[in-house]
XYZ file of C-alpha atoms in Angstrom:
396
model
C -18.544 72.487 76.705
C -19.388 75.653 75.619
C -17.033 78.841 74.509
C -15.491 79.684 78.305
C -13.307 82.832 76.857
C -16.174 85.336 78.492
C -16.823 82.829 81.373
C -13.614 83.413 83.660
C -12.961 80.892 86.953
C -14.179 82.514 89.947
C -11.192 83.844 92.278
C -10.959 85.479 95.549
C -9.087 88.497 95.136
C -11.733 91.076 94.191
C -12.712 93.011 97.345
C -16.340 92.969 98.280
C -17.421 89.806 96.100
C -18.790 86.976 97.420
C -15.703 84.664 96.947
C -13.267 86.962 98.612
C -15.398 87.403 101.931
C -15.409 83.538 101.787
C -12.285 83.503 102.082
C -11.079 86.643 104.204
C -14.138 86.263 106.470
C -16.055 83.021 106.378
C -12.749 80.957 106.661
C -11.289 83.178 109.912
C -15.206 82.887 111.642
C -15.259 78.651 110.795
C -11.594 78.442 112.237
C -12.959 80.652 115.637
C -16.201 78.325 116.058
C -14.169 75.387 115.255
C -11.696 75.956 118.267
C -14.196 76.993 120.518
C -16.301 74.003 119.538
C -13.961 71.415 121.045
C -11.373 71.314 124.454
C -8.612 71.123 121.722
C -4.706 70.952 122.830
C -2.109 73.337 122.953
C -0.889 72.148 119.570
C -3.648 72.248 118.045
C -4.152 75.576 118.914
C -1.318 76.731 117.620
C -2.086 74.560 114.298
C -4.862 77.022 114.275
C -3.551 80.175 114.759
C -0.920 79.502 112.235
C -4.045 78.521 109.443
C -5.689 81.784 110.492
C -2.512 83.432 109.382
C -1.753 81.700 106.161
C -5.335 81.829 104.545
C -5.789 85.356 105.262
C -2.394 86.404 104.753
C 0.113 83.693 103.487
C 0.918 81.430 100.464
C -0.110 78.296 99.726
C 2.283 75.702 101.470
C 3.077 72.106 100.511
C 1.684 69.364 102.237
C 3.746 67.425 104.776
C 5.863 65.191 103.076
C 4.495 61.813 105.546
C 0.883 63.244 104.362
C -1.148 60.595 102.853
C -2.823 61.924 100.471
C 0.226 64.477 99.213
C 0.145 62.573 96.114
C -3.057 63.083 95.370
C -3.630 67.199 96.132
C -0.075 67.236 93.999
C -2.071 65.841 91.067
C -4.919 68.054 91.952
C -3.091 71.074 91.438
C -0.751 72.075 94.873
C 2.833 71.958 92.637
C 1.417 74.756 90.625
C -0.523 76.551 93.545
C 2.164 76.507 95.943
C 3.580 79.735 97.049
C 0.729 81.507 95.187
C -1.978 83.524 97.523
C -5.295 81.978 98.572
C -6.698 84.561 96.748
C -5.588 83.882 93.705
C -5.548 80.895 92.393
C -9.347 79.388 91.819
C -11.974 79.757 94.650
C -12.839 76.145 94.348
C -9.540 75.070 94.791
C -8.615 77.531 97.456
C -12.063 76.525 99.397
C -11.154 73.053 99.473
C -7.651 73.767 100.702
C -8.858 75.401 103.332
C -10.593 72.221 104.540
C -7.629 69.840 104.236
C -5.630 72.888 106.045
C -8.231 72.813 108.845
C -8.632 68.867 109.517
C -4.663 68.584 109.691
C -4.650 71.443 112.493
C -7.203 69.333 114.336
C -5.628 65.814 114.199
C -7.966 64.976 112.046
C -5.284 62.282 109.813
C -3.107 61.458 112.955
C -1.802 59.683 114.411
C -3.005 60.204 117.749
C -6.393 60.995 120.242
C -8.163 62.738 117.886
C -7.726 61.099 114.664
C -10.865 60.891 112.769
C -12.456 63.404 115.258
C -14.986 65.508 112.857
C -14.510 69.172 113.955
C -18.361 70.191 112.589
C -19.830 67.501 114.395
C -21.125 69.531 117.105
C -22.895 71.880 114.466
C -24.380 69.174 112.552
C -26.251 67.249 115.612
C -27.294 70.443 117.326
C -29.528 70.820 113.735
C -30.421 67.273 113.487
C -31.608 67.073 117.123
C -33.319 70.398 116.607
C -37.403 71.461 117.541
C -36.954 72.164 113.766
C -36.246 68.116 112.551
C -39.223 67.046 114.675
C -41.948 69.704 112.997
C -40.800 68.231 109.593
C -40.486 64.437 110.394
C -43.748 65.221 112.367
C -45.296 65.953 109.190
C -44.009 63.220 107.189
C -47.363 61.121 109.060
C -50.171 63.835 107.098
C -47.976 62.604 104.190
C -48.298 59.232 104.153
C -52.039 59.135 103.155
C -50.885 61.471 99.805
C -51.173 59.338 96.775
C -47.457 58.372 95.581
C -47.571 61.158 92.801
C -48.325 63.635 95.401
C -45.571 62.594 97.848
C -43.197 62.313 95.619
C -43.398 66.033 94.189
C -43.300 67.124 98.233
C -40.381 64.905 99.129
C -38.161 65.985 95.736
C -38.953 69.727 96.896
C -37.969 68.843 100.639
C -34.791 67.158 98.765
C -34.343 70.738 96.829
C -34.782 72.952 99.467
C -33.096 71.343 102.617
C -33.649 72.503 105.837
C -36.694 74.349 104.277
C -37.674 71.204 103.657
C -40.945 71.968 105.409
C -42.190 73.664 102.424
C -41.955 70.412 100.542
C -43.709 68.342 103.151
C -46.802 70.609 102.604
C -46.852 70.817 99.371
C -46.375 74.451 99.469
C -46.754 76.750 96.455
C -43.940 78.748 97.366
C -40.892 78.631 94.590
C -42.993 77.155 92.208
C -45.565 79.687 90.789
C -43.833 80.281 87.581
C -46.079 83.528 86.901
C -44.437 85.339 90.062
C -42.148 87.845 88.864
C -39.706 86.780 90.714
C -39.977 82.941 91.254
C -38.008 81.290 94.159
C -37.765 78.412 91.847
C -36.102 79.924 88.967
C -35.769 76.959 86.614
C -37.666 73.813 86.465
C -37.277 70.394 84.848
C -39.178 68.872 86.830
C -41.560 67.235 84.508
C -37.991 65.834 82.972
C -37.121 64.698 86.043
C -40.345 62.339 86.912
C -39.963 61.196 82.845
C -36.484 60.475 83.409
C -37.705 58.369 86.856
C -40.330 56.550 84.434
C -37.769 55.042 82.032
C -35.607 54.446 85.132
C -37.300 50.616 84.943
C -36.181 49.892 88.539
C -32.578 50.308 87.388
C -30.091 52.872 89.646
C -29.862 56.389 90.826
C -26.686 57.860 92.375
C -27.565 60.375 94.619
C -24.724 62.822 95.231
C -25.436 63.725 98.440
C -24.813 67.590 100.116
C -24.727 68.575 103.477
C -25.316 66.518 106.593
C -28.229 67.033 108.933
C -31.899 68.294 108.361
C -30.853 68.533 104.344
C -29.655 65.132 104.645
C -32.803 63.895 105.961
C -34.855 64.686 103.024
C -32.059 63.117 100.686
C -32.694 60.005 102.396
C -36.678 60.163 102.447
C -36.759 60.725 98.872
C -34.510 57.359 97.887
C -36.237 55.517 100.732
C -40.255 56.409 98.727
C -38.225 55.502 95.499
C -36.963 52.489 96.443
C -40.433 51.888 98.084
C -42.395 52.435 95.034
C -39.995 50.319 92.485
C -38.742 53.162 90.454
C -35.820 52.378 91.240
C -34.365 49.608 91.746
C -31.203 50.312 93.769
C -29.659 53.415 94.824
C -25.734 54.551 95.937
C -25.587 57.648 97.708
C -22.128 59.599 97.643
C -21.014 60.821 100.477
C -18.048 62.769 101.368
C -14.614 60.396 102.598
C -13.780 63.088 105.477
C -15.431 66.475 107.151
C -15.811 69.247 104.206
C -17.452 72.536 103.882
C -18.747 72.502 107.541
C -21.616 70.348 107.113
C -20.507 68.209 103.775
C -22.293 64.523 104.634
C -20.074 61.755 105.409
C -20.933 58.266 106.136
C -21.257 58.831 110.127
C -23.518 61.312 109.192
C -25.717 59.059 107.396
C -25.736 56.832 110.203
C -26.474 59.594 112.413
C -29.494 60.396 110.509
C -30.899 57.345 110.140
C -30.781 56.940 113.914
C -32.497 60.214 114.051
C -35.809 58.601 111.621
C -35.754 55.250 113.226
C -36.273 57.013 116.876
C -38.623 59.611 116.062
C -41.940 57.524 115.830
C -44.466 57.298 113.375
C -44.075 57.468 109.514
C -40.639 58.675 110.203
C -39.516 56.073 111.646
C -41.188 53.748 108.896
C -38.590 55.416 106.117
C -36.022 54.871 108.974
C -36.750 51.138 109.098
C -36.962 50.916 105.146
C -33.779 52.700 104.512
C -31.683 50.223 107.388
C -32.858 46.866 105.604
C -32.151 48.650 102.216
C -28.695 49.024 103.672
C -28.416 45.763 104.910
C -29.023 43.981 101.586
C -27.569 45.918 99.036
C -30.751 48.089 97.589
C -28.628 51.273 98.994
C -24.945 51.280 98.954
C -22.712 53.811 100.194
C -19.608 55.523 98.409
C -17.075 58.062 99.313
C -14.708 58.194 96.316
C -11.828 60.188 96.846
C -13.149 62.797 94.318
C -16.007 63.385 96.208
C -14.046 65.528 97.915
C -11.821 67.479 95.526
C -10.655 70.784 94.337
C -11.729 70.163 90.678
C -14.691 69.995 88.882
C -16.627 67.316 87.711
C -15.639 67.115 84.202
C -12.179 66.228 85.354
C -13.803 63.179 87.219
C -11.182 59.938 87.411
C -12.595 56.896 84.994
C -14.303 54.621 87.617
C -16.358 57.579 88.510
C -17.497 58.329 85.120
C -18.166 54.704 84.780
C -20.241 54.250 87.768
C -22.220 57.738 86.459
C -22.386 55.914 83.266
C -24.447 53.241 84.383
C -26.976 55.167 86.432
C -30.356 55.692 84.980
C -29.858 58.808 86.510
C -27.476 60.925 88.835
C -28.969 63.750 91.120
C -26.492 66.150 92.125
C -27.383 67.798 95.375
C -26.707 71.112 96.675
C -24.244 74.278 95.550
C -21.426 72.998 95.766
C -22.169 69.975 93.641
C -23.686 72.351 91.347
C -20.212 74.403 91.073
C -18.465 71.531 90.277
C -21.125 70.303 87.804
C -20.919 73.019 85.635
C -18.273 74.372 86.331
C -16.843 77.217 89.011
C -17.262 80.073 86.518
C -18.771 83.024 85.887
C -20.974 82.284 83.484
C -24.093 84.061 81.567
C -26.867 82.995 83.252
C -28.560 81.717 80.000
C -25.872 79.756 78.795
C -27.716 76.591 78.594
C -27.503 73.950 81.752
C -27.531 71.023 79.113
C -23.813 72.600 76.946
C -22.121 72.732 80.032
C -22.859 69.100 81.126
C -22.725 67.649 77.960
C -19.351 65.751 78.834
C -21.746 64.139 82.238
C -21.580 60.215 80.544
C -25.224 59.716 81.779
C -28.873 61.438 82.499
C -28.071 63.907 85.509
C -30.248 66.426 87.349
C -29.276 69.155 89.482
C -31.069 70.424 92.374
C -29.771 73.136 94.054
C -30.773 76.530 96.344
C -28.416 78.970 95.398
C -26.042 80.175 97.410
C -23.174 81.242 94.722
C -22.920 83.351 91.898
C -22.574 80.484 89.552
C -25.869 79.866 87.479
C -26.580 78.696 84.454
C -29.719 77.581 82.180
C -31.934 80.288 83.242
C -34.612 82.359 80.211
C -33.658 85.941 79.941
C -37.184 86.645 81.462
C -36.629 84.960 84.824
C -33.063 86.493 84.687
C -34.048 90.030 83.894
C -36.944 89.839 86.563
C -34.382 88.393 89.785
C -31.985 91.628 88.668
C -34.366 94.613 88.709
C -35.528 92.867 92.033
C -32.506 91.738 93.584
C -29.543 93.378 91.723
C -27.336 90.185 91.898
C -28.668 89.117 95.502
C -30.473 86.660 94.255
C -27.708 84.501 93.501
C -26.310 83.336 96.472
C -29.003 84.610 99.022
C -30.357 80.832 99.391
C -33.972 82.257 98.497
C -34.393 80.499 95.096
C -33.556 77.083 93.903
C -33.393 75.291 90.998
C -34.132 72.446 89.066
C -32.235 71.240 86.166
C -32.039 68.198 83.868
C -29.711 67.076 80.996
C -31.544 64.113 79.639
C -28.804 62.575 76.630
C -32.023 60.830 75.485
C -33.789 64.549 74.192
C -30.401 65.036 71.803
């Protein structure tokens, strides 16, 4: 890893930047849709109310001592964040407390009625069975006569840009015309990327999956034409064990959106069909390791992790959040190069990502310079440029 003295850990508790209205305003408005979402109980209303006071307010508490995964957030960091404010103690961390605050005011871990009831499930089907999803599986049919070069490139930039995934399905030219001035696609590897797919000799990609829903969909499309076209030979999509970040994929949501292909018709449901009898024997596995889900990044990743990583001929990281915890949640210089801060990743890895944070890294001074006198620092988490970036341990 690179020198991280001028590259401080984002926090919450500077007024007006993007981390603290996360957490003073984002946080309070999930909590509000959350409650409203679902007839919830009188306790669980008060659960609630007493969240909405502690994030925005209080100190960080200590779990329940009957909670089962106390041990865990312990080692993750809640002995030494405990009694400290949301706001300062790291923004990663503090995010993902919020989350494990917010499924044990629901009854998410039980016991009882709703155990296991995800609170953003409502959000996530109203955008899967959306007029939206059907224009872009819709499409997928003018696709299918593309040579396999050609729908590959449009279903990795559906992948990259989720639920603008449209733009991939046509093959549009939008984020990728690196003479604009300022490109929505501000870095890309991906002539790495399809290199890194060649030498993949039908061995395995792990696909660490993002959010749920019409960005899932295009996850799953792009592993199901891989698989298709041998080059790969198996895949194991990570998903998260339990509801995160709002729409964070879990494995109901994968069944969800399978459903969603196999009943739409067409070429859709074709990938549908594909990815169910990959399922069934063994071509695509499922995992939701417990770090899927943590405060930390990924260079703190447990050993069977870094193992499983280890063996891929190549992990894709999906989506901001990933990317946080890929490089790290820090403020770094936007040209500090992608491939120093994931040198400690034990295998090939590629990151694709719109951004929605002010983390960035591997960008040319020229393509930073450019988003600036444009954008000021909009640009970085206004979702309208994406990236794609490749550490390939075979270029060293």
């Amino acid at each position: 890893m690179p020198d991280t003295s001028s590259a401080p850990l984002l926090l919450g508790n500077q007024p007006g930047s993007f981390p603290h209205s996360v957490l003073a305003e984002r946080h309070p408005a999930i909590i509000r849709q959350v409650r409203e979402a679902f007839p919830y109980e009188p306790a669980q209303h008060r659960a609630l109310d007493e969240l909405l006071a502690n994030c925005t307010e209080g100190a960080i508490e200590p779990l329940p001592a009957d909670a089962r995964d106390r041990g865990r957030w312990e080692a993750w960091g809640l002995r030494e964040y405990t009694g400290r404010s949301w706001f300062d103690v790291p923004w990663l961390w503090s995010e993902s407390w919020f989350y494990r605050r917010l499924l044990q005011a629901v009854g998410w871990f039980g016991p009882g009625p709703w155990q296991g009831i995800d609170p953003f499930r409502p959000f996530k089907l109203a955008e899967l069975d959306s007029a939206d999803t059907d224009d872009e599986l819709a499409a997928l049919d003018d696709l299918a006569d593309r040579p396999a070069a050609e729908q590959e490139q449009a279903l990795l930039h559906g992948s990259l840009w989720g639920n603008r995934a449209d733009l991939g399905f046509r093959l549009s030219a939008e984020g990728a015309r690196a003479a604009d001035a300022v490109p929505g696609l501000v870095a890309d590897d991906s002539d790495r990327l399809r290199s890194l797919l060649d030498r993949a000799d039908g061995g395995t990609l792990c696909l660490v999956a993002d959010n749920a829903g019409r960005e899932l969909v295009p996850d799953l499309l792009l592993v199901a034409h891989l698989l298709r076209t041998g080059r790969i030979g198996q895949a194991v999509l990570h998903v998260k064990p339990c509801p995160y970040y709002v729409s964070d994929a879990t494995t109901a949501d994968v069944v969800d959106a399978l459903r969603r292909l196999t009943g739409a018709g067409g070429a859709a449901a074709a990938y549908g069909r594909r990815l169910w009898s990959a399922l069934a024997d063994g071509r695509l596995t499922l995992r939701a390791h417990p770090f899927s889900s943590a405060p930390l990044p990924y260079e703190e990743m447990p050993g069977d992790l870094r193992a499983e990583f280890a063996s891929a001929a190549l992990t894709i990281v999906k989506g901001d959040l990933n990317y946080r915890r890929l490089v790290g949640d820090r403020l770094w210089a936007p040209t500090t190069p992608f491939a120093d801060v994931t040198a400690y990743f034990p295998g090939p890895v590629a990151a694709l990502r719109t951004l929605k944070s002010d983390v960035i890294t591997g960008l040319d001074a020229h393509t930073e310079a450019a988003l600036v006198a444009a954008e000021d620092q909009r640009w970085r988490t206004s979702g309208t440029h994406a990236l794609i970036q490749v550490r390939d341990p075979g270029e060293a």
